[in-house]
Coordinates of C-alpha atoms and ligand atoms in Angstrom, one line a residue:
M232 CA 58.1 -8.7 -45.4
S233 CA 61.0 -8.8 -42.7
G234 CA 61.4 -11.3 -40.3
N235 CA 58.7 -14.0 -39.3
P236 CA 55.1 -13.6 -40.7
A237 CA 52.7 -13.0 -37.7
V238 CA 50.5 -16.2 -36.7
V239 CA 47.6 -15.2 -38.2
M240 CA 49.0 -14.7 -41.5
R241 CA 50.6 -17.5 -41.4
L242 CA 47.2 -19.5 -40.2
V243 CA 45.6 -18.1 -43.3
A244 CA 48.1 -19.3 -45.8
S245 CA 47.9 -22.8 -44.6
A246 CA 43.8 -22.3 -44.4
Y247 CA 44.6 -21.5 -48.2
S248 CA 46.5 -24.7 -49.3
V249 CA 44.8 -26.5 -47.1
A250 CA 41.3 -25.4 -48.7
E251 CA 42.5 -26.0 -52.4
K252 CA 43.7 -29.7 -51.0
A253 CA 40.4 -30.2 -49.8
G254 CA 38.5 -29.0 -53.0
A255 CA 40.6 -31.7 -54.6
I256 CA 39.3 -34.3 -52.5
V257 CA 35.7 -33.0 -53.1
R258 CA 36.5 -33.2 -57.0
K259 CA 38.1 -36.5 -57.1
V260 CA 35.1 -37.9 -54.7
L261 CA 32.8 -36.9 -57.5
H262 CA 34.6 -38.3 -60.0
S263 CA 34.9 -41.6 -58.3
G264 CA 31.1 -41.8 -58.7
D265 CA 30.8 -43.5 -54.9
L266 CA 29.3 -40.7 -52.7
G267 CA 28.8 -42.7 -49.6
I268 CA 25.8 -40.6 -48.6
V269 CA 24.3 -40.7 -45.3
E270 CA 21.3 -38.6 -43.6
K271 CA 22.1 -36.7 -40.7
T272 CA 19.1 -35.0 -39.3
G273 CA 17.1 -35.7 -42.3
A274 CA 17.0 -36.1 -46.2
N275 CA 18.3 -32.4 -46.4
D276 CA 20.7 -32.8 -44.2
L277 CA 23.4 -35.3 -45.9
Q278 CA 26.9 -36.3 -45.2
T279 CA 29.3 -37.8 -47.6
L280 CA 32.7 -39.5 -47.9
A281 CA 33.6 -36.3 -49.4
D282 CA 32.5 -34.1 -46.4
R283 CA 34.4 -36.6 -44.0
L284 CA 37.5 -37.0 -46.1
A285 CA 37.7 -33.1 -46.8
Q286 CA 37.0 -32.4 -43.3
K287 CA 39.8 -34.8 -41.8
S288 CA 42.0 -33.1 -44.2
I289 CA 41.5 -29.5 -43.3
C290 CA 41.4 -30.2 -39.5
A291 CA 44.5 -32.7 -39.0
S292 CA 46.3 -30.2 -41.5
L293 CA 45.9 -26.9 -39.6
S294 CA 46.1 -28.8 -36.3
R295 CA 49.6 -30.5 -36.8
H296 CA 50.9 -26.7 -37.8
F297 CA 48.7 -25.1 -35.1
P298 CA 48.6 -27.3 -32.2
K299 CA 46.9 -24.7 -30.1
I300 CA 44.4 -23.4 -32.0
T301 CA 40.6 -24.2 -31.8
I302 CA 39.0 -26.1 -34.6
I303 CA 35.5 -26.5 -34.9
G304 CA 34.2 -29.0 -38.2
E305 CA 30.9 -29.3 -39.1
E306 CA 31.3 -33.2 -39.4
D307 CA 31.1 -35.1 -36.4
L308 CA 33.8 -37.7 -36.9
P309 CA 35.5 -40.3 -34.5
A310 CA 38.7 -39.7 -33.3
E311 CA 41.2 -41.6 -35.4
E312 CA 44.7 -41.3 -37.0
V313 CA 44.5 -39.4 -40.3
Q314 CA 46.0 -40.8 -43.4
E315 CA 49.7 -39.0 -44.2
D316 CA 48.3 -38.4 -47.9
L317 CA 45.5 -36.3 -46.6
I318 CA 47.8 -33.5 -44.9
E319 CA 48.6 -30.5 -46.4
N320 CA 52.1 -28.5 -45.5
G321 CA 51.9 -25.7 -47.9
Q322 CA 51.3 -22.1 -47.2
A323 CA 50.3 -19.9 -50.0
E324 CA 53.4 -17.6 -50.4
D325 CA 51.6 -14.3 -51.2
I326 CA 50.0 -14.3 -48.1
L327 CA 52.9 -14.9 -46.1
Q328 CA 54.6 -11.8 -48.1
R329 CA 51.9 -9.4 -46.8
S330 CA 51.9 -7.5 -43.9
C331 CA 50.0 -8.5 -41.2
P332 CA 47.4 -5.5 -40.2
E333 CA 48.4 -4.2 -36.8
E334 CA 46.1 -5.3 -34.7
Y335 CA 46.2 -8.8 -35.5
R336 CA 50.1 -8.8 -35.0
A337 CA 50.2 -10.1 -31.8
L338 CA 47.6 -12.7 -32.1
K339 CA 48.6 -16.0 -30.6
E340 CA 47.4 -19.7 -31.4
E341 CA 45.2 -20.3 -28.2
E342 CA 43.1 -16.9 -28.9
L343 CA 42.1 -18.2 -32.7
V344 CA 38.9 -20.1 -33.6
V345 CA 38.7 -21.7 -36.7
W346 CA 35.7 -22.7 -38.2
V347 CA 35.2 -25.6 -40.9
D348 CA 32.5 -26.7 -43.4
P349 CA 34.7 -28.7 -45.4
L350 CA 31.8 -28.9 -48.2
D351 CA 28.9 -26.5 -48.1
G352 CA 26.3 -27.4 -50.6
T353 CA 26.3 -31.0 -49.7
K354 CA 22.7 -31.4 -50.9
E355 CA 23.3 -30.0 -54.5
Y356 CA 26.7 -32.1 -54.6
T357 CA 24.6 -34.9 -54.6
E358 CA 22.2 -33.8 -57.3
A359 CA 25.0 -33.2 -59.5
S360 CA 26.4 -36.4 -58.8
R361 CA 23.6 -38.1 -59.7
C362 CA 23.2 -35.9 -63.0
L363 CA 26.8 -37.1 -64.2
H364 CA 25.5 -40.6 -63.3
L365 CA 22.7 -40.5 -65.4
Q366 CA 24.5 -39.0 -68.1
A367 CA 27.3 -42.0 -68.0
V368 CA 24.7 -44.6 -68.1
A369 CA 22.5 -43.0 -70.9
Q370 CA 25.7 -41.4 -73.2
K371 CA 23.5 -38.1 -73.6
P372 CA 22.9 -35.0 -71.6
C373 CA 20.5 -35.7 -68.4
K374 CA 17.6 -33.4 -69.5
G375 CA 14.9 -32.6 -67.5
L376 CA 16.6 -32.8 -64.0
D377 CA 16.5 -29.1 -63.6
K378 CA 13.4 -27.0 -65.2
T379 CA 15.7 -23.8 -65.3
H380 CA 19.2 -24.9 -66.7
G381 CA 18.6 -28.2 -68.6
T382 CA 20.7 -30.4 -66.6
A383 CA 22.1 -30.2 -62.8
L384 CA 25.7 -29.6 -63.7
W385 CA 25.3 -26.1 -62.8
L386 CA 24.7 -27.3 -59.2
L387 CA 28.5 -28.1 -59.0
D388 CA 28.8 -24.2 -58.6
N389 CA 27.0 -24.1 -55.2
V390 CA 29.6 -26.2 -53.6
T391 CA 32.4 -24.6 -51.8
V392 CA 35.3 -25.6 -49.0
L393 CA 34.9 -23.0 -46.0
I394 CA 37.6 -22.1 -43.3
G395 CA 37.1 -19.1 -41.1
I396 CA 39.2 -17.5 -38.6
A397 CA 37.8 -15.9 -35.6
Y398 CA 39.5 -13.6 -32.7
G399 CA 37.5 -12.0 -29.8
G400 CA 34.1 -13.6 -31.1
R401 CA 34.5 -11.8 -34.7
A402 CA 35.0 -13.7 -37.7
I403 CA 38.3 -11.6 -38.9
A404 CA 39.7 -13.8 -41.9
G405 CA 38.2 -16.7 -44.3
V406 CA 39.1 -18.8 -47.1
I407 CA 36.5 -20.1 -49.8
N408 CA 37.8 -22.7 -52.5
Q409 CA 35.0 -23.4 -55.4
P410 CA 36.4 -26.8 -56.2
F411 CA 34.2 -26.8 -59.6
Y412 CA 34.4 -23.1 -60.9
N413 CA 34.8 -23.6 -64.8
Y414 CA 33.2 -26.3 -64.7
Q415 CA 32.0 -25.7 -68.2
L416 CA 35.5 -26.0 -69.5
G417 CA 35.6 -29.8 -68.5
A418 CA 39.2 -29.9 -68.5
E419 CA 40.3 -30.9 -64.7
A420 CA 43.5 -28.8 -65.0
A421 CA 41.1 -25.6 -65.0
L422 CA 38.7 -26.2 -62.4
G423 CA 38.7 -24.4 -59.3
R424 CA 39.3 -21.6 -57.6
T425 CA 40.2 -20.0 -54.1
M426 CA 39.3 -16.6 -52.5
W427 CA 40.5 -15.2 -49.5
G428 CA 39.9 -12.2 -47.1
M429 CA 41.1 -10.4 -43.9
L430 CA 39.5 -7.4 -42.3
G431 CA 42.2 -4.2 -42.6
L432 CA 43.4 -6.1 -45.9
G433 CA 40.9 -6.6 -48.4
A434 CA 39.5 -9.6 -50.7
F435 CA 41.5 -11.5 -53.3
G436 CA 40.9 -13.9 -55.6
F437 CA 37.7 -12.8 -57.7
Q438 CA 36.4 -9.5 -59.0
L439 CA 34.7 -7.4 -56.5
Q440 CA 31.3 -6.2 -58.5
E441 CA 28.0 -4.8 -57.4
V442 CA 24.6 -4.9 -58.5
P443 CA 23.3 -1.2 -59.8
A444 CA 22.2 0.3 -56.9
D445 CA 18.1 0.8 -58.3
K446 CA 18.0 -3.4 -58.6
R447 CA 17.1 -5.6 -55.7
I448 CA 18.5 -9.4 -56.7
V449 CA 17.5 -11.6 -53.7
T450 CA 19.2 -14.8 -53.5
T451 CA 18.1 -17.2 -50.8
T452 CA 18.0 -21.3 -50.7
R453 CA 16.8 -23.9 -53.0
S454 CA 16.6 -26.8 -50.9
H455 CA 15.7 -25.5 -47.5
S456 CA 12.6 -23.3 -48.0
N457 CA 9.7 -22.8 -45.8
K458 CA 6.6 -20.2 -45.5
T459 CA 8.9 -17.7 -43.1
V460 CA 11.8 -17.9 -45.9
T461 CA 9.2 -16.9 -49.1
D462 CA 7.3 -14.2 -47.0
C463 CA 10.4 -12.8 -46.2
V464 CA 11.9 -12.7 -49.4
N465 CA 9.1 -11.3 -50.8
A466 CA 8.7 -8.7 -48.3
M467 CA 12.0 -7.3 -49.7
E468 CA 9.8 -6.4 -53.0
P469 CA 12.7 -8.0 -54.9
H470 CA 13.1 -7.4 -58.9
E471 CA 14.4 -11.0 -59.2
V472 CA 14.7 -13.8 -56.9
I473 CA 17.4 -16.3 -57.1
R474 CA 17.4 -19.8 -55.3
V475 CA 20.8 -21.4 -55.2
G476 CA 22.8 -23.9 -52.9
G477 CA 25.3 -23.2 -50.1
A478 CA 26.2 -20.3 -47.9
G479 CA 29.6 -19.8 -49.7
N480 CA 27.8 -19.5 -53.0
K481 CA 25.7 -17.1 -51.9
I482 CA 28.4 -14.7 -50.5
I483 CA 30.2 -15.1 -53.7
Q484 CA 27.1 -14.0 -55.5
L485 CA 27.0 -10.6 -53.4
I486 CA 30.8 -9.8 -54.0
E487 CA 30.9 -10.5 -57.9
G488 CA 28.0 -8.5 -58.7
K489 CA 25.0 -11.3 -59.1
A490 CA 22.8 -10.5 -56.2
S491 CA 22.4 -7.4 -53.8
A492 CA 21.1 -9.5 -50.8
Y493 CA 21.4 -13.3 -49.6
V494 CA 18.0 -13.4 -47.6
F495 CA 17.6 -16.9 -45.1
A496 CA 15.0 -16.7 -42.4
S497 CA 15.3 -19.6 -41.1
P498 CA 17.7 -21.6 -38.5
G499 CA 19.8 -24.4 -40.2
C500 CA 22.5 -22.0 -41.5
K501 CA 25.3 -22.5 -38.5
K502 CA 28.6 -21.1 -37.9
W503 CA 30.5 -22.8 -40.3
D504 CA 28.5 -21.9 -43.1
T505 CA 29.1 -18.0 -42.0
C506 CA 32.5 -17.6 -40.4
A507 CA 34.9 -17.4 -43.5
P508 CA 32.1 -15.7 -46.0
E509 CA 31.2 -13.2 -43.1
A510 CA 35.3 -12.3 -43.2
I511 CA 35.5 -11.9 -46.9
L512 CA 32.3 -9.7 -47.4
H513 CA 33.3 -7.5 -44.3
A514 CA 37.1 -7.2 -46.1
V515 CA 35.1 -5.7 -48.9
G516 CA 32.5 -3.2 -46.9
G517 CA 29.7 -5.8 -46.5
Q518 CA 27.9 -7.0 -43.7
L519 CA 26.4 -10.3 -42.6
T520 CA 24.1 -10.3 -39.5
D521 CA 20.6 -12.0 -38.7
M522 CA 17.2 -10.9 -39.1
C523 CA 17.3 -8.3 -37.0
G524 CA 20.6 -6.9 -38.2
N525 CA 22.3 -8.0 -34.9
A526 CA 25.7 -9.6 -35.7
Y527 CA 26.8 -13.6 -35.0
R528 CA 29.6 -14.3 -32.3
Y529 CA 32.2 -17.0 -33.2
N530 CA 33.7 -17.3 -29.9
A531 CA 34.9 -21.3 -29.2
D532 CA 31.9 -21.8 -26.8
V533 CA 29.2 -20.1 -29.1
K534 CA 25.8 -22.3 -29.9
H535 CA 26.4 -23.6 -33.3
M536 CA 23.1 -22.6 -35.2
N537 CA 22.6 -19.3 -36.7
S538 CA 18.7 -19.2 -34.8
A539 CA 17.8 -16.0 -36.2
G540 CA 18.3 -16.2 -39.8
V541 CA 21.0 -15.1 -42.0
L542 CA 20.9 -11.6 -43.7
A543 CA 23.9 -10.9 -45.9
T544 CA 24.4 -7.5 -48.1
L545 CA 27.1 -5.5 -49.9
R546 CA 25.4 -2.4 -49.6
N547 CA 22.3 -0.8 -48.0
H548 CA 21.9 -3.2 -45.4
D549 CA 19.8 -1.2 -43.4
Y550 CA 17.1 -1.5 -46.2
Y551 CA 16.8 -4.9 -46.1
V552 CA 17.0 -5.1 -42.0
S553 CA 13.9 -2.4 -42.4
R554 CA 11.4 -4.5 -44.4
V555 CA 11.5 -7.5 -42.5
P556 CA 8.0 -8.3 -41.6
Q557 CA 7.6 -8.6 -37.7
S558 CA 5.8 -11.8 -38.3
V559 CA 9.2 -13.3 -39.6
L560 CA 10.9 -12.0 -36.6
Q561 CA 8.6 -13.3 -34.3
A562 CA 8.6 -17.0 -35.7
L563 CA 12.8 -16.8 -35.4
K564 CA 12.2 -15.5 -31.8
S565 CA 10.0 -18.5 -31.1
D566 CA 12.0 -21.0 -32.7
Ligands
AMP643 P1 21.4 -23.4 -48.2 O1 21.0 -21.7 -48.8 O2 20.0 -24.1 -48.2 O3 22.2 -24.4 -49.2 O4 21.7 -23.5 -47.1 C1 22.8 -22.7 -46.7 C2 23.8 -23.4 -45.3 O5 23.0 -23.8 -44.1 C3 24.3 -25.1 -45.9 O6 25.3 -25.8 -45.3 C4 22.8 -25.8 -45.4 O7 23.1 -27.4 -45.4 C5 22.6 -25.4 -44.3 N1 21.1 -25.6 -43.6 C6 20.2 -24.0 -43.8 N2 19.0 -25.0 -43.8 C7 19.4 -26.5 -43.3 C8 18.4 -27.0 -43.1 N3 17.1 -26.9 -42.2 N4 18.6 -28.3 -42.1 C9 20.3 -28.5 -42.3 N5 21.2 -27.5 -43.0 C10 20.7 -26.3 -43.2
MG644 MG1 27.2 -25.6 -45.1
MG645 MG1 28.9 -28.3 -45.2

């Protein structure tokens, strides 16, 4: 790379380092055992100290280096001085070295919108924490909390940090940090990974894999289900259904060959849930739309809620759109 890197490449490189710092904050709060849980709209819409600190860290770090970009974070936080130890100044060197796709070379800070979900999968984060706490008290694995897996520790993998970058209303780049990746190994040093992607460049930090074409594995919500969600999943005629937490986590399942479609026929997911995942999925040829097959827009002034649901696939998007029942479309429209 000769000369100064393009603004958007510098932004992605910063977002990468900032997401790693946020991931470390998410781990630290879990290990402290004191989550400081607050209910937002109800018991299934939670905020923890990790959500608050990670968002402060991400937003303050990015706006220090890119004062003119618009940053929209999930959490409603009071405007206050951010402690210096929450600021991340690093930029991933290998991203800075890459050549920027031609169409994004001249982008200016003020044309970019950053959508931040500081902790996606908060519900699962709190459940895993409870499991760890019970384990520590009882000095043995917390069996019985989860029917399928025995313990609830697998829920740690549902947790991600999402930083999405939009230009002209489109998600063009994204970073996903998975703070507890490799949690099975137990060693702090080995924990976490970061994936990123950009339209025109591809996606990195994972091994792209596909579910065999003759198998339909549908991934959907585990904590925000309702009849419409279930009806729609069943209408896909899946061979298998996986119920896990987090929008970021479900996109990881698509790109790592664990699921063929992410189906969520309900409002609830917001733009900060889908911007980074959508950019990474698009970068490898996948699609993320509402249940009708229409793209979402990510301009600064759009409605935050993805009211018409989320449908994401790596391949065969049209098949899944065609299977959505009229009754489901009607239910989403009347929301
Ligand atoms: P899930 O698949 O249930 O983990 O949801 C993916 C993302 O959308 C998470 O950030 C959830 O918090 C959010 N979400 C989905 N449905 C709802 C809801 N009914 N209320 C609040 N947040 C929701
Ligand atoms: Mg989220
Ligand atoms: Mg969140």
